[in-house]
Coordinates of C-alpha atoms and ligand atoms in Angstrom, one line a residue:
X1271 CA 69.0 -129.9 14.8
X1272 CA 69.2 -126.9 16.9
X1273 CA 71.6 -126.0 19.3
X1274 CA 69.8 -125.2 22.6
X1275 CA 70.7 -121.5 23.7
X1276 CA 73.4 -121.5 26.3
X1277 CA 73.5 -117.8 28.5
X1278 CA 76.6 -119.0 29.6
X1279 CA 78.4 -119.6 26.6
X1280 CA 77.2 -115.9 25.5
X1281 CA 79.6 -113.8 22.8
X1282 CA 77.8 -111.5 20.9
X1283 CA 77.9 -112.0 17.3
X1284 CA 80.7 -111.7 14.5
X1285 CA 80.6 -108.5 12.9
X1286 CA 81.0 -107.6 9.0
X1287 CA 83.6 -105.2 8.8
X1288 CA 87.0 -104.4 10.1
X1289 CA 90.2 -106.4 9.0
X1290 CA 88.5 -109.6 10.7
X1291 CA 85.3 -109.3 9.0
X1292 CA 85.8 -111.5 5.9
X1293 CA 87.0 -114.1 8.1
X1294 CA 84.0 -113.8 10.4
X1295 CA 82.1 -113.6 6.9
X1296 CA 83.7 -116.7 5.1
X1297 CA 82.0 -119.8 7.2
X1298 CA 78.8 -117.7 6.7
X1299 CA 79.3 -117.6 3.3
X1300 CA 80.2 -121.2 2.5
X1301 CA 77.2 -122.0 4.0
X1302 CA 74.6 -119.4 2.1
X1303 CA 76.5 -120.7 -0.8
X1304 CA 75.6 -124.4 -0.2
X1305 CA 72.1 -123.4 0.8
X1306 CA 71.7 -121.9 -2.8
X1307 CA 72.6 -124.5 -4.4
X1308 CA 70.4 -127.2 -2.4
X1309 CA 67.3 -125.1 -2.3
X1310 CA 68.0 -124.6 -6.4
X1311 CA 68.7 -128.3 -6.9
X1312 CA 65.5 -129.3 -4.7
X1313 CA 63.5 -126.8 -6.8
X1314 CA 64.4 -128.3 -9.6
X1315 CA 62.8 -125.6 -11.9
X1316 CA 61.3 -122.0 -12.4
X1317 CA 59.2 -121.5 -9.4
X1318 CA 58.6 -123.9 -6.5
X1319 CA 55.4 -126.2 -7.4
X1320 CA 51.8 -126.6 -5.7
X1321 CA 50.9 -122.7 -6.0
X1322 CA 50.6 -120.1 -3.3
X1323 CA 48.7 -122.1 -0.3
X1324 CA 51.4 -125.7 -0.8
X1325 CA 54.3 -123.1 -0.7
X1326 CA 53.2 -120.5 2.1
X1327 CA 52.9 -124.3 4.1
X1328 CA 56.6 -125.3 3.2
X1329 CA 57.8 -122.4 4.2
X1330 CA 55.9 -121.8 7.5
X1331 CA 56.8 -125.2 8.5
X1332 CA 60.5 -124.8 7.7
X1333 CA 60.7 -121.2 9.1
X1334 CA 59.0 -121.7 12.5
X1335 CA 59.2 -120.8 15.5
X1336 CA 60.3 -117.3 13.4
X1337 CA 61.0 -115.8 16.6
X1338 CA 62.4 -118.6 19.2
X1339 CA 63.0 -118.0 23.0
X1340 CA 67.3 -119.1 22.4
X1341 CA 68.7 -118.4 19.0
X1342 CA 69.8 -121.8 17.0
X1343 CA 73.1 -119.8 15.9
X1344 CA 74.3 -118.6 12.7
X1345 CA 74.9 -121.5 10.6
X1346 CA 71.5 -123.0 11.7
X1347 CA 69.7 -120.2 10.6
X1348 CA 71.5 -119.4 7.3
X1349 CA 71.3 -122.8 6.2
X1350 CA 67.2 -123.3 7.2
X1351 CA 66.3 -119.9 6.0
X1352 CA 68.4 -119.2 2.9
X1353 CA 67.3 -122.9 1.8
X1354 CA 64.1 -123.0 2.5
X1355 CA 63.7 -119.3 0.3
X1356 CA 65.9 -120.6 -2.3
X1357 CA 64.0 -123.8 -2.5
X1358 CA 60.7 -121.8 -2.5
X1359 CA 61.6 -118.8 -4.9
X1360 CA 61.0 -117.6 -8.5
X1361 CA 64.1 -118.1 -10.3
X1362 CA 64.7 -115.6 -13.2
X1363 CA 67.5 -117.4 -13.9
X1364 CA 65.6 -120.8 -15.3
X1365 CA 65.0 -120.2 -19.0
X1366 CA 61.2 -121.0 -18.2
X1367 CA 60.9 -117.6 -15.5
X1368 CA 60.4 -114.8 -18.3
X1369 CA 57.0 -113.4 -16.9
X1370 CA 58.6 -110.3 -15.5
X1371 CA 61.0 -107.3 -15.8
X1372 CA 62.6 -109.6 -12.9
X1373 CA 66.2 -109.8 -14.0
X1374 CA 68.5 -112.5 -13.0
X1375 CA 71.6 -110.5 -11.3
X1376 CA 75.0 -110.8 -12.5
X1377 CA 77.4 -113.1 -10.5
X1378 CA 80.0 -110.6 -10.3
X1379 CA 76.9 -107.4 -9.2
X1380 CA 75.6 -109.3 -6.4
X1381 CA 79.6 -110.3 -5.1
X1382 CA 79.5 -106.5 -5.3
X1383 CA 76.5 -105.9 -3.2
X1384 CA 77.9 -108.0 -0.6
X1385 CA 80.6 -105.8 0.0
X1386 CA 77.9 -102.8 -0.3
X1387 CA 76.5 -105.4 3.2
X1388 CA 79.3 -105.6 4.9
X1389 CA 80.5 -102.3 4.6
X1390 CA 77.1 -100.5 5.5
X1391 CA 78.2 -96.9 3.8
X1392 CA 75.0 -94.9 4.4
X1393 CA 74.4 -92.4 1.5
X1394 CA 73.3 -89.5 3.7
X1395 CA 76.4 -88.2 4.9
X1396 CA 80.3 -87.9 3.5
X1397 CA 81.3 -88.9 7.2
X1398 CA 79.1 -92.6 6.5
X1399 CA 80.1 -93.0 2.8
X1400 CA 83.8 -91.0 1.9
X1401 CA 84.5 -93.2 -1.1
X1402 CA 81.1 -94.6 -1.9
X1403 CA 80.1 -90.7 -1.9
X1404 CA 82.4 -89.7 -4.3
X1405 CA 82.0 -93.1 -6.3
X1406 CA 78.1 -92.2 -6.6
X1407 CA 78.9 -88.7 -7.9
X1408 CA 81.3 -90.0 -10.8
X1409 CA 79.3 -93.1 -11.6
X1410 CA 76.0 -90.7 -12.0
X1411 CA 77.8 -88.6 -13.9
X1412 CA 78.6 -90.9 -16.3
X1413 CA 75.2 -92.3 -16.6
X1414 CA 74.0 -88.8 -16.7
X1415 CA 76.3 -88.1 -19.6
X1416 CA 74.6 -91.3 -21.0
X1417 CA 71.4 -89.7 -21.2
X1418 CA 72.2 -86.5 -22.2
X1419 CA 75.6 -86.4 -23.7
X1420 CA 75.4 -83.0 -25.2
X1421 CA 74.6 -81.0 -21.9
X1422 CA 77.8 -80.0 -19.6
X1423 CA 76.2 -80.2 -16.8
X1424 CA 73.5 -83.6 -16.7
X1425 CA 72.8 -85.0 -13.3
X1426 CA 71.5 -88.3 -12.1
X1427 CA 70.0 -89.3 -8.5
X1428 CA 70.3 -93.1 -7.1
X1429 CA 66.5 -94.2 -6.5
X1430 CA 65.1 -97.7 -5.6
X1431 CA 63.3 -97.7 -9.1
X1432 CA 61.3 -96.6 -11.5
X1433 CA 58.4 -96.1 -9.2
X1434 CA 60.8 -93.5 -6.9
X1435 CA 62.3 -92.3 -10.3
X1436 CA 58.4 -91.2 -11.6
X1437 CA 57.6 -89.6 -8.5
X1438 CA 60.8 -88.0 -7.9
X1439 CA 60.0 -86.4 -11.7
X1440 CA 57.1 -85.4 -11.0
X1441 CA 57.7 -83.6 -7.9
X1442 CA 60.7 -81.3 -9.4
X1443 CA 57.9 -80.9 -12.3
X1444 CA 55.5 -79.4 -9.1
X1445 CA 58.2 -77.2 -7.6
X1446 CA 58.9 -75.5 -11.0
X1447 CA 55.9 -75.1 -11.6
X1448 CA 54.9 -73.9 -7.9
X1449 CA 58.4 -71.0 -8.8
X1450 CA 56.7 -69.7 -11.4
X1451 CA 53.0 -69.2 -9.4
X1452 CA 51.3 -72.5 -10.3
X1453 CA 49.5 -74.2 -7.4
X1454 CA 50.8 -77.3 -9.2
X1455 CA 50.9 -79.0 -12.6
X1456 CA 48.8 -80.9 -14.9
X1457 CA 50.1 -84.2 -15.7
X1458 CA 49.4 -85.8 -19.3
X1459 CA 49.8 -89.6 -19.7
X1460 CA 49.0 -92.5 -22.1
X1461 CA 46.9 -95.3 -20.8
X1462 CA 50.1 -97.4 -21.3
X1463 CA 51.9 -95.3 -18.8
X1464 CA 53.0 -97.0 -15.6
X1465 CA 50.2 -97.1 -12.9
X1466 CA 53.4 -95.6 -10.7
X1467 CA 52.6 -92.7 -12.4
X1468 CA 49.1 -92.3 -11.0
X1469 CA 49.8 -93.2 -7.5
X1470 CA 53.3 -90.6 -7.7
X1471 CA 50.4 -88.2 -8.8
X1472 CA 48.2 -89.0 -6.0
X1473 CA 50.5 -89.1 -3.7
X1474 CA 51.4 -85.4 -4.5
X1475 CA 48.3 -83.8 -4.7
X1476 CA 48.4 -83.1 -7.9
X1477 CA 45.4 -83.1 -9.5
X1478 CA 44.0 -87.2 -11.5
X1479 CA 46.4 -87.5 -14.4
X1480 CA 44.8 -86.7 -17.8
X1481 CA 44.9 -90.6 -19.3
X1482 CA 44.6 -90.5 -23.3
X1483 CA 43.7 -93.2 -25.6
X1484 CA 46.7 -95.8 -26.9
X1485 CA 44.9 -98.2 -28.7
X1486 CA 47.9 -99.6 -30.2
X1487 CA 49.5 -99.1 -27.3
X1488 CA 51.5 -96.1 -27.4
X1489 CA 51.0 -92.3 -27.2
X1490 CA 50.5 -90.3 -30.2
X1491 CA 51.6 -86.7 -30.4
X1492 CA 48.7 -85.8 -32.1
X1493 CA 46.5 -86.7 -29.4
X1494 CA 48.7 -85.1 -26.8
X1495 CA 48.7 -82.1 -28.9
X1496 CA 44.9 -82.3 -28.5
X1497 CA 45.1 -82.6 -24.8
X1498 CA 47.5 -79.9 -24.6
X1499 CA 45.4 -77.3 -26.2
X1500 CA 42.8 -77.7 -23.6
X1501 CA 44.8 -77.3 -21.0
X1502 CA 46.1 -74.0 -18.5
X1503 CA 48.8 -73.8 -16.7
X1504 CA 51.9 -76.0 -16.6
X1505 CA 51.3 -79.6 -17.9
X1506 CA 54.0 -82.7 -17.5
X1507 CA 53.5 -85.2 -20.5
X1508 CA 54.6 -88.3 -19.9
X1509 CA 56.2 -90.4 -22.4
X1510 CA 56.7 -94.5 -22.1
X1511 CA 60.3 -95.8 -23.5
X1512 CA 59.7 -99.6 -23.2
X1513 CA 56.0 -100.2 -21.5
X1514 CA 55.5 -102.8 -18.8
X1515 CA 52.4 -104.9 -21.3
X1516 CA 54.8 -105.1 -24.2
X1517 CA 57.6 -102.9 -24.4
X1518 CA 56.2 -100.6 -26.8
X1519 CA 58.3 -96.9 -27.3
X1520 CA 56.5 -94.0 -27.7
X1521 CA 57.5 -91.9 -30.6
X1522 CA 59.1 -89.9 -28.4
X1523 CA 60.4 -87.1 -31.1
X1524 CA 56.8 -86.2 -32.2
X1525 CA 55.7 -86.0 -28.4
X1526 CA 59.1 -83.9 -27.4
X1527 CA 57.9 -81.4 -30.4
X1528 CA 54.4 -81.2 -29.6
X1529 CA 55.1 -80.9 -25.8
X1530 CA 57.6 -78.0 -26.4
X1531 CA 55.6 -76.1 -28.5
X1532 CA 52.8 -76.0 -25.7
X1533 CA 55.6 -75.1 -23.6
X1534 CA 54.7 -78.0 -21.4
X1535 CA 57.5 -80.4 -19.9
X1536 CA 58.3 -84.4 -20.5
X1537 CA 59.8 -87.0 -18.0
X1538 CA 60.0 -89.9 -20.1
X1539 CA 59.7 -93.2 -18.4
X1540 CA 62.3 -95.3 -19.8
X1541 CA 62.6 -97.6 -16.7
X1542 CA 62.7 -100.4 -19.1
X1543 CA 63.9 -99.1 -22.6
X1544 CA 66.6 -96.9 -21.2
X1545 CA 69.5 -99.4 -21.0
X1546 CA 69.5 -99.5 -24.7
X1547 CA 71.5 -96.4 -24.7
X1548 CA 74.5 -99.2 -23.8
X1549 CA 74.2 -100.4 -27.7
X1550 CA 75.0 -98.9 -30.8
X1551 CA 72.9 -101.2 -32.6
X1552 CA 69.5 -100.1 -30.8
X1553 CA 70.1 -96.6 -29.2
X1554 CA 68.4 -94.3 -31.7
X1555 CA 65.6 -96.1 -30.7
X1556 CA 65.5 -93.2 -27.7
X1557 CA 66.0 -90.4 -30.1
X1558 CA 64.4 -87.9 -28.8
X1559 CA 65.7 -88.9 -24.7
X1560 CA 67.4 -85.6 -24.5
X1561 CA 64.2 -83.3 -24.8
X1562 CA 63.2 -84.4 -21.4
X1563 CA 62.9 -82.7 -18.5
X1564 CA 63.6 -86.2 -16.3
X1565 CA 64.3 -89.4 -17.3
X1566 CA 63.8 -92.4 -15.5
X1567 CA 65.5 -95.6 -15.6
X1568 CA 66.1 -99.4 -13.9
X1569 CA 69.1 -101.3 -14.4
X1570 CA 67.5 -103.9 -11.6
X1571 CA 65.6 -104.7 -15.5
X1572 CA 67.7 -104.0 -18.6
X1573 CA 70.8 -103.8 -16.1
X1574 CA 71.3 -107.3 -14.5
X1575 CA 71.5 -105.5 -11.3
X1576 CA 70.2 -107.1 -7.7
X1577 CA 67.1 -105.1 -6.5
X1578 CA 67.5 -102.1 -5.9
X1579 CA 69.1 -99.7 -9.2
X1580 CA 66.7 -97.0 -10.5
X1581 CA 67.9 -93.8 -11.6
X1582 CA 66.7 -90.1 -12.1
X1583 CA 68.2 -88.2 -15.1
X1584 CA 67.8 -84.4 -15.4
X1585 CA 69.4 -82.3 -17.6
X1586 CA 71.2 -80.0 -15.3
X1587 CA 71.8 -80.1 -11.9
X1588 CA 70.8 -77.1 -10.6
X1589 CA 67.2 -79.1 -11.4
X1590 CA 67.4 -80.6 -8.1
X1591 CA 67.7 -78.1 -6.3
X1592 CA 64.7 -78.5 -4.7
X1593 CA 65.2 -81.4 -2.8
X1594 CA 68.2 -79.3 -0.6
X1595 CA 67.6 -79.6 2.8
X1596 CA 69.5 -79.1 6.1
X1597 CA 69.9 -81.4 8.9
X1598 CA 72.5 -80.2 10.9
X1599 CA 73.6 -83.4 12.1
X1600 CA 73.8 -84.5 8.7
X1601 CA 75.1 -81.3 6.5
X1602 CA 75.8 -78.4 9.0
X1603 CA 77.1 -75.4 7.2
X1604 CA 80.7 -76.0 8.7
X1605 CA 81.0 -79.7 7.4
X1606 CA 79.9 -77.9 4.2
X1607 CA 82.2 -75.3 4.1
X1608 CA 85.0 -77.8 5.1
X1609 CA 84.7 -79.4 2.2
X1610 CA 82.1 -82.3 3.3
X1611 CA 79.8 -83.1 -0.1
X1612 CA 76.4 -82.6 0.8
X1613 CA 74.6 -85.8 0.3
X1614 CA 71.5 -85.2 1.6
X1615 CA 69.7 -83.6 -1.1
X1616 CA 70.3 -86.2 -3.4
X1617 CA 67.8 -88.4 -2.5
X1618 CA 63.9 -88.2 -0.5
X1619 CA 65.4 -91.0 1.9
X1620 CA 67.9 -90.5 4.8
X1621 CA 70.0 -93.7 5.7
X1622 CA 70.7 -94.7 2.0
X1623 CA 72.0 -98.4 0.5
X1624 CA 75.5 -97.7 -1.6
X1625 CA 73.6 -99.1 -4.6
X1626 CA 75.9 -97.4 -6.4
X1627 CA 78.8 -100.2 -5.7
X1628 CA 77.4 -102.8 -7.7
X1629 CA 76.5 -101.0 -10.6
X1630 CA 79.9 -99.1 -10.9
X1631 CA 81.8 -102.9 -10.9
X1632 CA 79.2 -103.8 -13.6
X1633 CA 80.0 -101.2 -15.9
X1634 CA 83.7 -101.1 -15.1
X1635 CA 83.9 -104.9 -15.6
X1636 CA 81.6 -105.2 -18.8
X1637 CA 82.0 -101.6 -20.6
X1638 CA 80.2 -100.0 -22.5
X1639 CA 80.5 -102.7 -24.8
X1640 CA 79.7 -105.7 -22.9
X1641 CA 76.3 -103.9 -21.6
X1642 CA 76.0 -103.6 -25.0
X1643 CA 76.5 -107.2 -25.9
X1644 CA 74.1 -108.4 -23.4
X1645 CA 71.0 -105.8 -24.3
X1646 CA 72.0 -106.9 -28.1
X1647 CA 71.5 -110.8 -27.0
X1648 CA 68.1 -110.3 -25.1
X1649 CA 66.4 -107.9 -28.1
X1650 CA 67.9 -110.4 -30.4
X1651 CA 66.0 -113.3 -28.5
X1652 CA 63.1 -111.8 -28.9
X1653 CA 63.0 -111.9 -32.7
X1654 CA 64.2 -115.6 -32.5
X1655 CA 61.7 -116.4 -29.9
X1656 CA 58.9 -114.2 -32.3
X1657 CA 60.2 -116.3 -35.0
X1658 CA 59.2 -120.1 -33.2
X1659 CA 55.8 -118.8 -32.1
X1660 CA 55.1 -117.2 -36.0
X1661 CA 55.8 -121.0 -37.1
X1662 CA 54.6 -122.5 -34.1
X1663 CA 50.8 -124.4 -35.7
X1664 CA 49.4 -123.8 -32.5
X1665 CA 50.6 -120.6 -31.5
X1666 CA 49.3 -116.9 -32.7
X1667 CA 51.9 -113.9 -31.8
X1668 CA 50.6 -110.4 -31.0
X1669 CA 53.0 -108.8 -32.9
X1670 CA 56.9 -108.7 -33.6
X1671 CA 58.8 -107.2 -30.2
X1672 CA 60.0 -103.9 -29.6
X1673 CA 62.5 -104.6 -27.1
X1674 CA 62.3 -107.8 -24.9
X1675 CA 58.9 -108.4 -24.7
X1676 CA 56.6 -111.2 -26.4
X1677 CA 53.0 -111.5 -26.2
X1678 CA 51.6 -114.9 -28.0
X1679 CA 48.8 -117.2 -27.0
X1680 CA 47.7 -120.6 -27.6
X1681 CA 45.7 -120.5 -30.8
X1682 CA 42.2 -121.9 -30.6
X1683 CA 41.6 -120.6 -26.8
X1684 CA 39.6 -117.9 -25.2
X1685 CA 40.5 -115.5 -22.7
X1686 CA 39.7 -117.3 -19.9
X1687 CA 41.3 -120.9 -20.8
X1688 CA 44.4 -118.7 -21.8
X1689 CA 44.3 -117.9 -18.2
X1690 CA 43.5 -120.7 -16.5
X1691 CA 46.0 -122.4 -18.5
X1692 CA 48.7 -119.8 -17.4
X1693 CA 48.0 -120.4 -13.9
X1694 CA 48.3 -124.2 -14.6
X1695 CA 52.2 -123.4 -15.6
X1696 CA 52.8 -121.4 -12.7
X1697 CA 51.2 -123.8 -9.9
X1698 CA 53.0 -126.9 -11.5
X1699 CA 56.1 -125.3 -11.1
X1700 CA 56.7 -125.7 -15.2
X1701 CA 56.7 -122.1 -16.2
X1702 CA 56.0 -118.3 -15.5
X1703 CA 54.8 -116.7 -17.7
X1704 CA 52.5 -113.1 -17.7
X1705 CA 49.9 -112.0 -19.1
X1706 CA 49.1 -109.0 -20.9
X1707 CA 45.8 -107.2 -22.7
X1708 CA 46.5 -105.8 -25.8
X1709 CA 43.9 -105.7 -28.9
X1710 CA 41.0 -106.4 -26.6
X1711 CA 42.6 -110.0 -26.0
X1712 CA 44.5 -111.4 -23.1
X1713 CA 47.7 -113.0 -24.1
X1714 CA 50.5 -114.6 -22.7
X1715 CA 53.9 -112.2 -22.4
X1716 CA 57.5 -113.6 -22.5
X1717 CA 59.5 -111.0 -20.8
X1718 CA 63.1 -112.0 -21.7
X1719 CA 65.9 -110.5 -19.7
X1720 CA 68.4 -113.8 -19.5
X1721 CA 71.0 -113.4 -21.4
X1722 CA 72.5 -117.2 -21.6
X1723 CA 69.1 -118.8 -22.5
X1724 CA 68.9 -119.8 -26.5
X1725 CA 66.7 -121.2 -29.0
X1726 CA 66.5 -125.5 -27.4
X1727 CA 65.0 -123.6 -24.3
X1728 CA 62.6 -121.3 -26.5
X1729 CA 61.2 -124.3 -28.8
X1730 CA 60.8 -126.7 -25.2
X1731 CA 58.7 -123.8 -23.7
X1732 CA 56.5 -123.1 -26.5
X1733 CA 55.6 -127.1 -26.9
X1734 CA 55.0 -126.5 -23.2
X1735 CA 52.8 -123.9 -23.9
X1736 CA 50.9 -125.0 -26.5
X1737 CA 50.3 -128.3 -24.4
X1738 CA 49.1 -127.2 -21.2
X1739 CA 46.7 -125.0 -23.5
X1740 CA 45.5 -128.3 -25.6
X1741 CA 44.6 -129.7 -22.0
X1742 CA 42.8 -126.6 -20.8
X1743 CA 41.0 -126.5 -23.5
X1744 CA 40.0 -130.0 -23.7
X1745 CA 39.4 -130.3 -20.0
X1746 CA 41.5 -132.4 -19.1
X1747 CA 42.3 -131.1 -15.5
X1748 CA 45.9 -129.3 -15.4
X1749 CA 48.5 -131.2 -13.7
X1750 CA 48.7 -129.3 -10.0
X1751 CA 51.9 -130.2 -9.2
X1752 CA 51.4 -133.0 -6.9
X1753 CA 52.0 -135.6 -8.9
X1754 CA 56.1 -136.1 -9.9
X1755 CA 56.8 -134.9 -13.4
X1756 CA 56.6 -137.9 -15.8
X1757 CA 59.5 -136.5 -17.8
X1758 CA 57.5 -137.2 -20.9
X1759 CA 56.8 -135.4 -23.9
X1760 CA 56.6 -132.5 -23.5
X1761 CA 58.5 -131.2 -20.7
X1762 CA 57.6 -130.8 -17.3
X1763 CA 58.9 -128.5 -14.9
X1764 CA 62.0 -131.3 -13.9
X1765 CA 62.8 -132.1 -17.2
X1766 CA 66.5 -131.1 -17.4
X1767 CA 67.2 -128.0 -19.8
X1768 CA 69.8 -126.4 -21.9
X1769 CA 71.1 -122.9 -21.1
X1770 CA 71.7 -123.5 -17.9
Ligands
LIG284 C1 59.1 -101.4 -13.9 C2 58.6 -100.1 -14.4 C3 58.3 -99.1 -13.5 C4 58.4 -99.3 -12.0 O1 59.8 -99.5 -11.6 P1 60.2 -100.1 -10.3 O2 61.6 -100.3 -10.4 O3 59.4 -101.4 -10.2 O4 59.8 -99.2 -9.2 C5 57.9 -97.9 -14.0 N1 57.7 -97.7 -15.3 C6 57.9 -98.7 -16.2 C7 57.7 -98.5 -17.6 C8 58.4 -100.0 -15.7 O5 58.6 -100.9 -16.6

């Protein structure tokens, strides 16, 4: 139960940081840590059953009053809240949660991003950040080198994603273009391109993105050849590495040649793709990277990384320039000329997360090689998992993967029991899956991104699958969630699992 507030007994609060911080921080700790693992244990599987209106009440009846008249004190809260979220959240780390690019973070990345909590370095100024400043610059570095490793000079910003990372692209594209005369540049994009791209567009004024045809659901050069020649004036293309519906590439060689010899510009999105530059096995996949004018990638997908770590990749850094600016309270020329790094032009946003922490421990504790390892794992579960639905009786597959991504369905159902049979997973609590439209079809997607799942969990899900879509199609009303799990053939959400 609460504690009733007590004005007397006031102290303010423990801080974070300092020499005593950890030990202020430890209790605290213990007890988000136990509060995990009830709220995990109470879930019992991928996503917390009954659907949106039978969760929303859970949690407004746990969480209320949000805003009390005397505080019930740290342990209190911790314990209520982070339970009652854990208890009600979407778990990408159950073998059943593959709907998304919604990566389950690395243990030792989110120990990291505690520290980045407690420590509070705010990217905007050397005088908020001295080591996490200079640990940004050499991190980027080396993921700029990633990108481009035969440029001296490659730079790469810290955004919150690939969303930022498109419209960060996009705008440098509008300045150079805007140096040279232009009122602003034409941008040329698939219909696979992420809608970020559009709304990036919008947002800076630029004029409605030419969209062109992928009807197998990537962008061919010769079509952007095509849109090129009816263009004037400065024109982005923008290529896909690893698309949201099903991971398709681009060809991204034939669209670098045709957009050079327009002399038009490319920011490739390879918010999903791009962390295959880690592995030997499927980097020249991204041939073709290095002709880009910007590049954007996640490793909050491909990365194991806690939400958020996007980054921007330019060639050179004198490419973004054009987000200098001068604050004086932030870089005044003094500070600069002592030495003080100038921080702020290195992002759109001020005060600034030290994102940077828990990706630089990643790649310092895994390597090049262990990144590698886990991307090789995923893209190899794909084919396994591609395999089981090609022999699967009731299953069709879309077509083999290109990355991480699997689109199947249920064999003898239509569009709309496909989906109503999705949402009977989801509200159950048995599985997430997504959905995708691809060949004038809606189909189920498997969006793998776990790398210690295998092929028990893969075969339980599919029978799952195929189930619920045998009882949607013969009307048998879906199980809501209401009911307890019989724990029969085949699984329900409860039914323990391997992998785990
Ligand atoms: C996820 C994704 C984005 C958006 O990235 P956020 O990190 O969600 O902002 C953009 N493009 C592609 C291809 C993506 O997969």
């Amino acid at each position: 139960m609460p504690t009733p507030y007590d004005p007397g007994a006031y102290r303010p609060p423990a801080l974070a940081g300092g020499a005593s911080g950890p030990s202020h921080l430890r209790p605290l700790i213990d007890t988000v840590l136990g509060a995990l693992a009830q709220g995990a244990a109470a879930r019992g599987g991928p996503i917390p059953h009954g659907g949106p209106q039978a969760v929303a009440a859970r949690l407004r009846a746990l969480a209320a009053p949000v805003l009390p008249t005397g505080g019930t004190g740290a342990q209190e809260a911790l314990h209520t809240l982070v339970r009652a979220v854990t208890e009600g959240s979407a778990d990408p780390a159950d073998p059943y949660c593959v709907a998304h690019l919604h990566c389950p973070p690395l243990a030792l990345a989110v120990a990291a991003d505690l520290a980045v909590s407690a420590l509070n370095p705010s990217m905007d100024s050397w005088d908020q950040a001295p080591a996490a400043s200079t640990l940004e610059a050499e991190t980027t570095a080396a993921l700029a080198a990633l990108v481009y490793p035969d440029l001296p000079q490659p730079d790469c910003l810290v955004t919150t994603g690939g969303s930022e990372s498109n419209q960060l692209g996009l705008l440098l594209a509008r300045e150079r273009a805007r140096a040279a005369g232009s009122p602003g540049v034409h941008i040329v994009c698939g219909a696979n391109a992420h809608h970020s791209i559009h709304r990036a567009a919008w947002l800076l004024g630029l004029p409605e993105p030419r969209t062109l045809p992928t009807p197998d659901g990537t962008l061919h050069p010769a079509t952007v050849e095509r849109a090129l020649a009816e263009l004037h004036g400065p024109a982005l293309v923008i290529a896909t590495a690893g698309t949201t519906d099903s991971g398709a590439i681009d060809p991204l060689p034939g669209i670098a040649e045709v957009t050079t010899a327009h002399g038009a510009e490319l920011h490739i999105d390879a918010s999903y793709g791009g962390p295959l530059l880690f592995s030997r096995r499927h980097r020249a996949r991204l041939t073709g990277l290095q002709s880009a004018t910007s590049v954007a990638l996640d490793l909050h997908k491909l990365g194991w990384q806690p939400i958020a770590a996007g980054l921007l990749a330019v060639p050179d850094a004198t490419a973004l320039r054009p987000l200098a600016i001068r604050a004086d309270y932030l870089n005044a020329d003094d500070d600069t000329k002592a030495g003080l790094p100038d921080l702020l032009g290195r992002s759109l946003r001020t005060t600034r997360r030290a994102d940077i922490l828990k990706i630089a421990v990643t790649l310092r504790a895994l390597g090049r090689d262990g990144l590698a390892q886990l991307v090789d794992d995923v893209c190899q579960q794909a084919q396994q998992l591609a395999n089981l639905i090609e022999a699967h009786p009731g299953l069709t597959l879309y077509a083999r993967p290109t990355i991480t991504t699997v689109l199947f369905r249920p064999s003898h159902l239509t569009d709309s029991e496909l989906a109503t049979s999705r949402l009977a997973l989801m509200t159950s609590g048995s599985a997430v899956l997504g959905r995708a439209h691809a060949a004038d079809r809606l189909w189920l997607k498997a969006t793998l991104l776990n790398p210690t799942i295998g092929p028990a969990d893969f075969t339980a899900l599919l029978d799952l699958v195929a189930h619920t879509g045998r009882e949607t199609r013969t009307g048998r009303p879906p199980s809501n969630g209401q009911e307890p799990s019989t724990g029969q053939d085949p699984p329900g959400g409860n039914t323990p699992r391997t992998g785990q």
